Short mmCIF file of C-alpha atoms in Angstrom, two decimals:
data_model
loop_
_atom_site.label_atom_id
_atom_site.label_comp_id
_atom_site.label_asym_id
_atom_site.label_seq_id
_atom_site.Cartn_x
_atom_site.Cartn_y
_atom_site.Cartn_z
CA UNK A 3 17.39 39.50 5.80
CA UNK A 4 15.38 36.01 5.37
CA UNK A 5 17.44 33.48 6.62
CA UNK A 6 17.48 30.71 3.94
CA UNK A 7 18.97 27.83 5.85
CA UNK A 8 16.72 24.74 6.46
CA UNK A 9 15.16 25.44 2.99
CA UNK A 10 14.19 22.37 0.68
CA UNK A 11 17.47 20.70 -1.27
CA UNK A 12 18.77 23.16 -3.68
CA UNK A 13 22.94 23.33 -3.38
CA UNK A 14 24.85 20.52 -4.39
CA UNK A 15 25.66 19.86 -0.81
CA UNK A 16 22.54 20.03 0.14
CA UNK A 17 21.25 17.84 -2.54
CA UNK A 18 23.90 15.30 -0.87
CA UNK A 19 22.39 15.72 2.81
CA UNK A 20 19.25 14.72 2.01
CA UNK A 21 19.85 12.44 -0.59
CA UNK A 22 21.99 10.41 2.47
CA UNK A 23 18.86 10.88 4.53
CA UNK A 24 16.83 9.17 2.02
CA UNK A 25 19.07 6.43 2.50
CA UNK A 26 19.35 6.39 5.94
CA UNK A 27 15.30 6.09 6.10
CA UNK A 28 15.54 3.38 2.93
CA UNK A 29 17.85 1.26 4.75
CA UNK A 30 17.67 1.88 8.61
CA UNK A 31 13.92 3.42 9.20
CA UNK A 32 12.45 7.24 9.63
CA UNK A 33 13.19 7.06 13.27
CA UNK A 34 17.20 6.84 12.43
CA UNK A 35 17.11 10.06 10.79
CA UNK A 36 19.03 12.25 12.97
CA UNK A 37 21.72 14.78 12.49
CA UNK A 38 24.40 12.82 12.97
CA UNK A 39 23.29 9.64 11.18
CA UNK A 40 22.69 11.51 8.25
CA UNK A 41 26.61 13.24 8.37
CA UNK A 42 27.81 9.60 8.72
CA UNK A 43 26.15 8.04 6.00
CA UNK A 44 27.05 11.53 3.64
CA UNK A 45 30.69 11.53 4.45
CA UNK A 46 29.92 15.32 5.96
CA UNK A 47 30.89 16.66 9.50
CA UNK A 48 27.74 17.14 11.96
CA UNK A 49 28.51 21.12 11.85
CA UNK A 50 27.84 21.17 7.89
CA UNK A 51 24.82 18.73 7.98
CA UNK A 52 23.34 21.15 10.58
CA UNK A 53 24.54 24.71 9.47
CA UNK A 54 22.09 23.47 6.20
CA UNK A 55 19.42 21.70 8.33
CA UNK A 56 19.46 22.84 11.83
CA UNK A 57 16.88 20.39 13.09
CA UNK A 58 15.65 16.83 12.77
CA UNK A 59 12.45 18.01 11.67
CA UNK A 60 14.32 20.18 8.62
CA UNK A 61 16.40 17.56 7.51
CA UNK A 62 12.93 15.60 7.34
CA UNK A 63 11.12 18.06 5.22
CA UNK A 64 13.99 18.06 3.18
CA UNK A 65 14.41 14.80 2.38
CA UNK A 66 10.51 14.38 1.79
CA UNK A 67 10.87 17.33 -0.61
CA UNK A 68 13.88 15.63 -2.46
CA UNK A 69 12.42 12.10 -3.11
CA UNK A 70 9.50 13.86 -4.63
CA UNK A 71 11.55 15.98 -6.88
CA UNK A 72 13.45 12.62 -7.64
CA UNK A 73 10.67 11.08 -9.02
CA UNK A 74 9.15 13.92 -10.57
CA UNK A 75 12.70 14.10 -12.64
CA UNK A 76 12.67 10.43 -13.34
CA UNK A 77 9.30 10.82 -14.99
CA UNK A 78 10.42 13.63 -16.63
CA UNK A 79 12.76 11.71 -18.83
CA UNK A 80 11.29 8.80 -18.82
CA UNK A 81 10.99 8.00 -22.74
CA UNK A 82 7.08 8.28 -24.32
CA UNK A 83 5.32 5.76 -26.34
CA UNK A 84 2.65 5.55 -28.52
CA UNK A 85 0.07 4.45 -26.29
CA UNK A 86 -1.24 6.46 -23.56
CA UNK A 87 -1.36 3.25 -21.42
CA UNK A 88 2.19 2.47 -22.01
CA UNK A 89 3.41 5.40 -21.47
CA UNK A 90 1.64 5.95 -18.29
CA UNK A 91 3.35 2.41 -17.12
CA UNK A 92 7.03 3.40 -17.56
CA UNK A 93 6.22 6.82 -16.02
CA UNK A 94 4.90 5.36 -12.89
CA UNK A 95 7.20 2.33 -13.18
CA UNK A 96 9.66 4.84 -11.90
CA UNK A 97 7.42 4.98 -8.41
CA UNK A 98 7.34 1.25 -7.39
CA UNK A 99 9.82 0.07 -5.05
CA UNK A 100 12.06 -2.05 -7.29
CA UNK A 101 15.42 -1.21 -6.94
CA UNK A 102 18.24 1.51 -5.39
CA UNK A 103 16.77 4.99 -5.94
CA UNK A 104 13.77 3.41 -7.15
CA UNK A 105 13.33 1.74 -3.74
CA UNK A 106 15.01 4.04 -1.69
CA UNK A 107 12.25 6.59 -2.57
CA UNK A 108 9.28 4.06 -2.34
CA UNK A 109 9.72 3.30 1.31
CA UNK A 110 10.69 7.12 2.06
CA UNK A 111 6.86 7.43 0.75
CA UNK A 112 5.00 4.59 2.83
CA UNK A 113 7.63 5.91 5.73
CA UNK A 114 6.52 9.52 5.47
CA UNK A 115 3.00 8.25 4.52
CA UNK A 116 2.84 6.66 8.40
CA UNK A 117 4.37 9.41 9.79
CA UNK A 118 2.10 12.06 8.70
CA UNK A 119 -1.04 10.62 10.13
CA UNK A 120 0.84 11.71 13.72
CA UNK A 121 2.50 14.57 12.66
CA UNK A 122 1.18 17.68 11.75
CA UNK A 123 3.70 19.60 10.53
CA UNK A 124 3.99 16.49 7.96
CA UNK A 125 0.72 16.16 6.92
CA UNK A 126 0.76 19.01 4.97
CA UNK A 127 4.47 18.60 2.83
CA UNK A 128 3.24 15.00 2.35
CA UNK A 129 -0.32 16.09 0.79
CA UNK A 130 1.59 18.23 -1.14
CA UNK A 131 3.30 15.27 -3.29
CA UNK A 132 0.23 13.69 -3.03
CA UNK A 133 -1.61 16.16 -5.24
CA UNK A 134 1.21 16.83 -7.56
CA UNK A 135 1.45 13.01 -8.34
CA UNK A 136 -2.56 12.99 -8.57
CA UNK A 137 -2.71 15.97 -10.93
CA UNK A 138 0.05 14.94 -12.89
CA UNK A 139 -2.10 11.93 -13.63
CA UNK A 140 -5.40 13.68 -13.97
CA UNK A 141 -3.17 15.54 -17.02
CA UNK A 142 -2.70 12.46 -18.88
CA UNK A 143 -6.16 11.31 -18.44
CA UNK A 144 -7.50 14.01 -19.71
CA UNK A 145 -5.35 14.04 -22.68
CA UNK A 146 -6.29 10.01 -22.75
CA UNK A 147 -10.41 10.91 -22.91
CA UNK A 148 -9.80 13.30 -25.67
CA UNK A 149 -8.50 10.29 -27.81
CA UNK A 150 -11.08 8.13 -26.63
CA UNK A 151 -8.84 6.16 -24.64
CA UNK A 152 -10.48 6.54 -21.30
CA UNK A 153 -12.72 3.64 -20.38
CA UNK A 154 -15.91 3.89 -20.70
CA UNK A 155 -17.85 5.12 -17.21
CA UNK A 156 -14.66 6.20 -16.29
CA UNK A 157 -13.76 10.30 -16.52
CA UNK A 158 -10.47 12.15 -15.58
CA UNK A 159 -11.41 13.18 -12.19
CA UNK A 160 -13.25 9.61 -11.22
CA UNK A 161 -10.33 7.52 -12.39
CA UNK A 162 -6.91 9.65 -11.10
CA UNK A 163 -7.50 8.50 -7.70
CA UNK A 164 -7.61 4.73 -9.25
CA UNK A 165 -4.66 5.35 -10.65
CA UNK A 166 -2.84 6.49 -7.72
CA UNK A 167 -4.18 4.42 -5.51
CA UNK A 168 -3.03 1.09 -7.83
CA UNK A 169 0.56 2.44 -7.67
CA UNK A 170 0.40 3.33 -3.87
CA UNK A 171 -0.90 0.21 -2.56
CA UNK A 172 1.72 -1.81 -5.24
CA UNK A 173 4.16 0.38 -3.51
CA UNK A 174 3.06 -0.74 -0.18
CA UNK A 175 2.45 -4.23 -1.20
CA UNK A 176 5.33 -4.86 -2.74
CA UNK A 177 7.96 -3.15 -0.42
CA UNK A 178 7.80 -6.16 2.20
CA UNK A 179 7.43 -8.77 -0.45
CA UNK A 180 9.51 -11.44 -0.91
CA UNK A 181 11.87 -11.22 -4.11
CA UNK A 182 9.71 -13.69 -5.74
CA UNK A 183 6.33 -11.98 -5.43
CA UNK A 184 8.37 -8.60 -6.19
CA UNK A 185 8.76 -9.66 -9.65
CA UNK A 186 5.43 -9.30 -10.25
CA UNK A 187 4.55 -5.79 -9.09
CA UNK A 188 5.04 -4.52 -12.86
CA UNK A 189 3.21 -6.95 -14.46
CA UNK A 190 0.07 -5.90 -11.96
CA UNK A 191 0.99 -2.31 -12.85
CA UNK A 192 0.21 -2.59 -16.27
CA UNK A 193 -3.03 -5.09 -15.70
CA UNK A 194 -4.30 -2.21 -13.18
CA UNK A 195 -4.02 0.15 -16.07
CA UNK A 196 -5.74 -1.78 -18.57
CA UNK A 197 -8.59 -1.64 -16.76
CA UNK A 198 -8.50 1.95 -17.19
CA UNK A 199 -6.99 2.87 -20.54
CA UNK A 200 -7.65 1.37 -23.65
CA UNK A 201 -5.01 0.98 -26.20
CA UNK B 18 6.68 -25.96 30.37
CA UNK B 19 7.02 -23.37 27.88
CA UNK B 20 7.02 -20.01 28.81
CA UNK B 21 4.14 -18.01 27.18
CA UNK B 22 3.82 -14.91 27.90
CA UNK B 23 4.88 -12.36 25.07
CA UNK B 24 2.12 -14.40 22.50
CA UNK B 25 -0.26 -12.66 20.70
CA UNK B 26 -2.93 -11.19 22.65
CA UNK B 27 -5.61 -14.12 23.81
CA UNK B 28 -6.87 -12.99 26.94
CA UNK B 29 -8.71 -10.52 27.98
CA UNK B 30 -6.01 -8.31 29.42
CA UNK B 31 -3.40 -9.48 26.69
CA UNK B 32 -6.12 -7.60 24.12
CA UNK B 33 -6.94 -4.72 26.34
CA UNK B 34 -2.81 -4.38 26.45
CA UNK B 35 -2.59 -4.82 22.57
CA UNK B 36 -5.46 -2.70 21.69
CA UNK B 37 -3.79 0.01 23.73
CA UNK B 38 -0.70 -0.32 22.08
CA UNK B 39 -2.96 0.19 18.67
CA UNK B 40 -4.11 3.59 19.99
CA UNK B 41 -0.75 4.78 20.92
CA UNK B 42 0.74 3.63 17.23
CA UNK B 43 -2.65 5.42 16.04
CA UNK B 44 -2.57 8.54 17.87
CA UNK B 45 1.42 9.38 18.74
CA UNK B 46 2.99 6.96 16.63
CA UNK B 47 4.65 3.37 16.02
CA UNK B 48 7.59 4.82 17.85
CA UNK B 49 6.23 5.95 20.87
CA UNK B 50 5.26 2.08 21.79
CA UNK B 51 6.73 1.42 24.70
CA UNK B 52 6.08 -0.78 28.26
CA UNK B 53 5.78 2.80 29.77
CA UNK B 54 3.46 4.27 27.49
CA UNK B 55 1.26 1.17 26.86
CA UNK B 56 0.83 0.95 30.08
CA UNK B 57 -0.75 4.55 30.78
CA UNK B 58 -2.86 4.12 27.70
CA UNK B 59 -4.22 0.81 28.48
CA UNK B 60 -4.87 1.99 32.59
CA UNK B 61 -2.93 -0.98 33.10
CA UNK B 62 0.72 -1.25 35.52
CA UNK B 63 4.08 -1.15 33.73
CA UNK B 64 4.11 -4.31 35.70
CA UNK B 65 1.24 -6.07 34.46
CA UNK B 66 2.23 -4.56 30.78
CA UNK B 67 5.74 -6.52 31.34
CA UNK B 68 4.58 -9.57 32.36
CA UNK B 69 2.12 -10.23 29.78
CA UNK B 70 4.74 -8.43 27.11
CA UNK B 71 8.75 -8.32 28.09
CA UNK B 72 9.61 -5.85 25.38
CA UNK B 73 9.06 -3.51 23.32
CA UNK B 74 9.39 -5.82 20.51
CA UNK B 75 6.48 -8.28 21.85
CA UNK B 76 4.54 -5.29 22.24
CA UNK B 77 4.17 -4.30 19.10
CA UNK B 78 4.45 -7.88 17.72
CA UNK B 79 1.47 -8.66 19.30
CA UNK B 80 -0.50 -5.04 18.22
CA UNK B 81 -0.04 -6.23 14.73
CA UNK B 82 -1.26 -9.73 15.36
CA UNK B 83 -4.41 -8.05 17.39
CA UNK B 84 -4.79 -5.30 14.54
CA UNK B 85 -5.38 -8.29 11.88
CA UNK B 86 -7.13 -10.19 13.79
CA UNK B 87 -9.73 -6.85 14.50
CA UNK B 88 -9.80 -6.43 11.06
CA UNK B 89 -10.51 -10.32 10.30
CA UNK B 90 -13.24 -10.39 12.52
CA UNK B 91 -15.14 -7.18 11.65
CA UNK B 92 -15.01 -8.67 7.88
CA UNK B 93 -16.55 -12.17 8.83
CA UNK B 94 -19.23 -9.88 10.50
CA UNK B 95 -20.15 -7.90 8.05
CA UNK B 96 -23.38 -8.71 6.59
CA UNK B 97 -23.71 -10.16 2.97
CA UNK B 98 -25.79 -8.97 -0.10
CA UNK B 99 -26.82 -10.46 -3.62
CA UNK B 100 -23.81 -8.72 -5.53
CA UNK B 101 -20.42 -9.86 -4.92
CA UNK B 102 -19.28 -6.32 -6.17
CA UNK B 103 -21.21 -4.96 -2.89
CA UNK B 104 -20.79 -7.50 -0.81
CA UNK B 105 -16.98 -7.41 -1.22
CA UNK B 106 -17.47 -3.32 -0.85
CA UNK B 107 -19.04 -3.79 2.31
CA UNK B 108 -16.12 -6.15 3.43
CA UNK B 109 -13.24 -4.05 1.86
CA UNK B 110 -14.91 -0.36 3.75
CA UNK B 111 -14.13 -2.20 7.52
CA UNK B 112 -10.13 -1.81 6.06
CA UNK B 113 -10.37 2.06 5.38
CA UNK B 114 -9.26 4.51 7.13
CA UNK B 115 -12.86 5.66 8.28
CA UNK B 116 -13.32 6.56 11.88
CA UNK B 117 -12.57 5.05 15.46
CA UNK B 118 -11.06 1.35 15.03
CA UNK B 119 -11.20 1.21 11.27
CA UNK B 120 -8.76 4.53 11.26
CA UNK B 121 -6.98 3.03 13.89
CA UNK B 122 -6.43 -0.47 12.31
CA UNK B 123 -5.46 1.03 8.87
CA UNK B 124 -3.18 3.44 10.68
CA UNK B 125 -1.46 0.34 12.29
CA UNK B 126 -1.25 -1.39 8.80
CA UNK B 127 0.61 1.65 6.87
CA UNK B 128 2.85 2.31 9.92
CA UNK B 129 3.72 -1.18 9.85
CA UNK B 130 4.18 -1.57 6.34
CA UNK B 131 6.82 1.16 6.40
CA UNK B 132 8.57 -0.48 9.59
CA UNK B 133 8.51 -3.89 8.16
CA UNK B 134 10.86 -2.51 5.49
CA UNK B 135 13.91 -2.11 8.02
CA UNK B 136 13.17 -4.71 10.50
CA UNK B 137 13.20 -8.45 9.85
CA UNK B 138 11.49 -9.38 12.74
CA UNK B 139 8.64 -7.39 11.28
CA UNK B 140 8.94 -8.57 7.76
CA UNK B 141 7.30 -12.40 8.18
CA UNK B 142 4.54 -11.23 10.35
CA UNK B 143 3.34 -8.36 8.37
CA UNK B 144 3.90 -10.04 5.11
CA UNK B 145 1.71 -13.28 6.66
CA UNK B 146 -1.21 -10.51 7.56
CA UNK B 147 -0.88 -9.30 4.01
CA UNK B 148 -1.40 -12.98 2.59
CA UNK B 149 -4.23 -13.33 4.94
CA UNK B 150 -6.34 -10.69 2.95
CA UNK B 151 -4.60 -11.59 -0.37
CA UNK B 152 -6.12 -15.01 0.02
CA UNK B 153 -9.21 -14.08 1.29
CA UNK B 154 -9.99 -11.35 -2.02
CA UNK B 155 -8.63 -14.31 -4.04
CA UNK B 156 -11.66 -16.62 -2.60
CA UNK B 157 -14.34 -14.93 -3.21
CA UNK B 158 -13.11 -13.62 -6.73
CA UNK B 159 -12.96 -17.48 -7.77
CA UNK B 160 -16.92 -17.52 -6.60
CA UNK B 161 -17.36 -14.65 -8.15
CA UNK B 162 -15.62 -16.17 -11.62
CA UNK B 163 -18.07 -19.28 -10.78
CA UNK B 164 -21.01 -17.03 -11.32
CA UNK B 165 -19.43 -15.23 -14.48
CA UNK B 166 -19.42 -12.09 -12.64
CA UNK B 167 -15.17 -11.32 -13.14
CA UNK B 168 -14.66 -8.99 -15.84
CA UNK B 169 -13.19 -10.51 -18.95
CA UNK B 170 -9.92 -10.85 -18.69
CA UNK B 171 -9.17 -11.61 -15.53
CA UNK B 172 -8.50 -14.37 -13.24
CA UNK B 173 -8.87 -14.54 -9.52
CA UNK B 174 -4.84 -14.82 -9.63
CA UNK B 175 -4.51 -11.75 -11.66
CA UNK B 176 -7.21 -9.81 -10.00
CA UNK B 177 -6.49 -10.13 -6.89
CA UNK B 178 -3.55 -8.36 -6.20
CA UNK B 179 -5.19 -5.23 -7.79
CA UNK B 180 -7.87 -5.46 -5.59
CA UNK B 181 -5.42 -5.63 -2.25
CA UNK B 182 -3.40 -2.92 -3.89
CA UNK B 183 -6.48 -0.74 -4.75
CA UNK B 184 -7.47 -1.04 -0.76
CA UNK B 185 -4.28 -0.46 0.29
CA UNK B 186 -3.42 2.44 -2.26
CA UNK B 187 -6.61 4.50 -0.76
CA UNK B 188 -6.06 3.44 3.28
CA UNK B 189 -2.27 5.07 2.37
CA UNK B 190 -4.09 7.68 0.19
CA UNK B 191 -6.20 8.90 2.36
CA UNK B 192 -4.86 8.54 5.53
CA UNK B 193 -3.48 12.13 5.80
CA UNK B 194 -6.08 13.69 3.66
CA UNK B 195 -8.33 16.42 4.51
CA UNK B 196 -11.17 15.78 5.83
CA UNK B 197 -13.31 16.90 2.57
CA UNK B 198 -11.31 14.35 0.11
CA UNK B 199 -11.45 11.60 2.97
CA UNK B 200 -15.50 10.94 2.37
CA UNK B 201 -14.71 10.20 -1.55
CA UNK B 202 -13.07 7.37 -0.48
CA UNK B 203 -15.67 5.00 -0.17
CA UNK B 204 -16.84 6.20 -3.83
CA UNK B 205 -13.55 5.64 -5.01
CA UNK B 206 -13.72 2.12 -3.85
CA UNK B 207 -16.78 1.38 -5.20
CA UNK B 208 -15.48 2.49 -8.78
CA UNK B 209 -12.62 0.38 -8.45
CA UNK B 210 -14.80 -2.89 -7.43
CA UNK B 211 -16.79 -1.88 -10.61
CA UNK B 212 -13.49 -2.43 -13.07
CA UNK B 213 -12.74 -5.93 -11.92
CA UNK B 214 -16.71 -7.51 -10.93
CA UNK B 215 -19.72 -7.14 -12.95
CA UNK B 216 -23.32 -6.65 -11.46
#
């Protein structure tokens, strides 16, 4: 029989492991994330944090693979507008580092995003959200150039890595700002995109 | 007489120390930085390592400050052409994630970015970098707006975070992509230049 500990988040209790790692990386760093810091800030005992996730690295994959399925739900349900480009700006809105979960899984990103370029068994999960983000974009592009509100000189497959690189790099911009240039982060979201979408 | 060892890196062993510190955080990782491991990567004694840096905290203090400073100087370098959209392509490439120094540097600057997030002592020195390049984009975009070559619209102000956030967005983008998405990157760059300068 498989064994099917160490899997990605799917029990309520394991949902609450790795959300607490998410924190523990949020508010402490990636380094922090150990077994035992991760029982302490869930409220679980060591031996239940690591009959789930029997090793640093698991609890690791897990909580990249939780943060990603946190924002995919967030954009989800995020409501829809009208306009492509507004919609597209409360959707990734939801990936910007500007408050709890909202930062919390922002600076699991940039953290993983680091720790990937030295880790190879990281590099791969880490692409993984990558893409997903990228082709969930490419989808509304594509929907956007069929109503003639792509840009000109601009196609679906030329201007999804624009798009994900604006909301990366205000992710990583903004994460270290200072509360005063943080406010600003969606107003340069939605200039970004209006270079891209027309309304 | 004040003490000063543990500045940034000015001499000649000070930058062979803090450029070896680079290629640890580039090859192993921003937590592997240590006197110890510094000093095998650099040649150099743990002694000589301590004495120009105490801890581990100077250490990589003064890899960021070197890192910048890299980064600063390949830029004024770099030679100039008619088209601000190019010439500010050529500048904005030595900040990829390319190959041998300029994979190195960019590697510093995402690993740093995520570090900065849960360490104060990181915060003002990375965020001062970050400014650094903010003001530099911001320059040249107000020659550029001299010339009437900004796209309508914008103003150096406006424009100039979205050009440090579309640079950073593809050094975190494509840091950990495979090696057949990692050559679009200059492309991609290019076609972002092309949304906020006209020829």
């Amino acid at each position: 029989m498989k064994d099917e500990r160490t899997v990605p988040a799917r029990t309520a209790t394991q949902v609450k492991i790795a959300d607490a790692a998410i924190r523990v990386i949020a508010q402490r760093g990636f380094d922090v994330v150990s077994v035992r810091s991760v029982a302490q800030q869930s409220g679980l005992s060591a031996g239940t944090v690591q009959y789930h996730y029997r090793t640093r690295q698991d609890l690791l994959l897990a909580a990249l693979e939780r943060s990603v399925a946190r924002q995919a739900e967030r954009i989800r349900t995020v409501g829809r507008v009208e306009s492509y480009r507004e919609s597209m700006a409360l959707t990734l809105r939801e990936l910007l580092p500007l408050d709890g979960v909202r930062y919390e899984d922002a600076a699991v990103w940039v953290s993983y995003g680091a720790a990937a370029a030295t880790r190879d068994w990281l590099a791969g999960p880490y692409w993984s959200g990558m893409r997903l983000f990228h082709d969930g974009v490419r989808e509304t592009l594509e929907r956007a150039r069929a109503d003639g509100r792509l840009r000109e000189g601009l196609t679906p497959e030329t201007a999804a890595p624009l798009v994900t690189a604006l909301v990366n790099g205000l992710t990583l911009d903004h994460l270290n700002a200072p509360a005063r240039v943080r406010v600003e982060v969606e107003a340069a979201l939605d200039r970004g995109l209006r270079l891209i979408l027309r309304d």
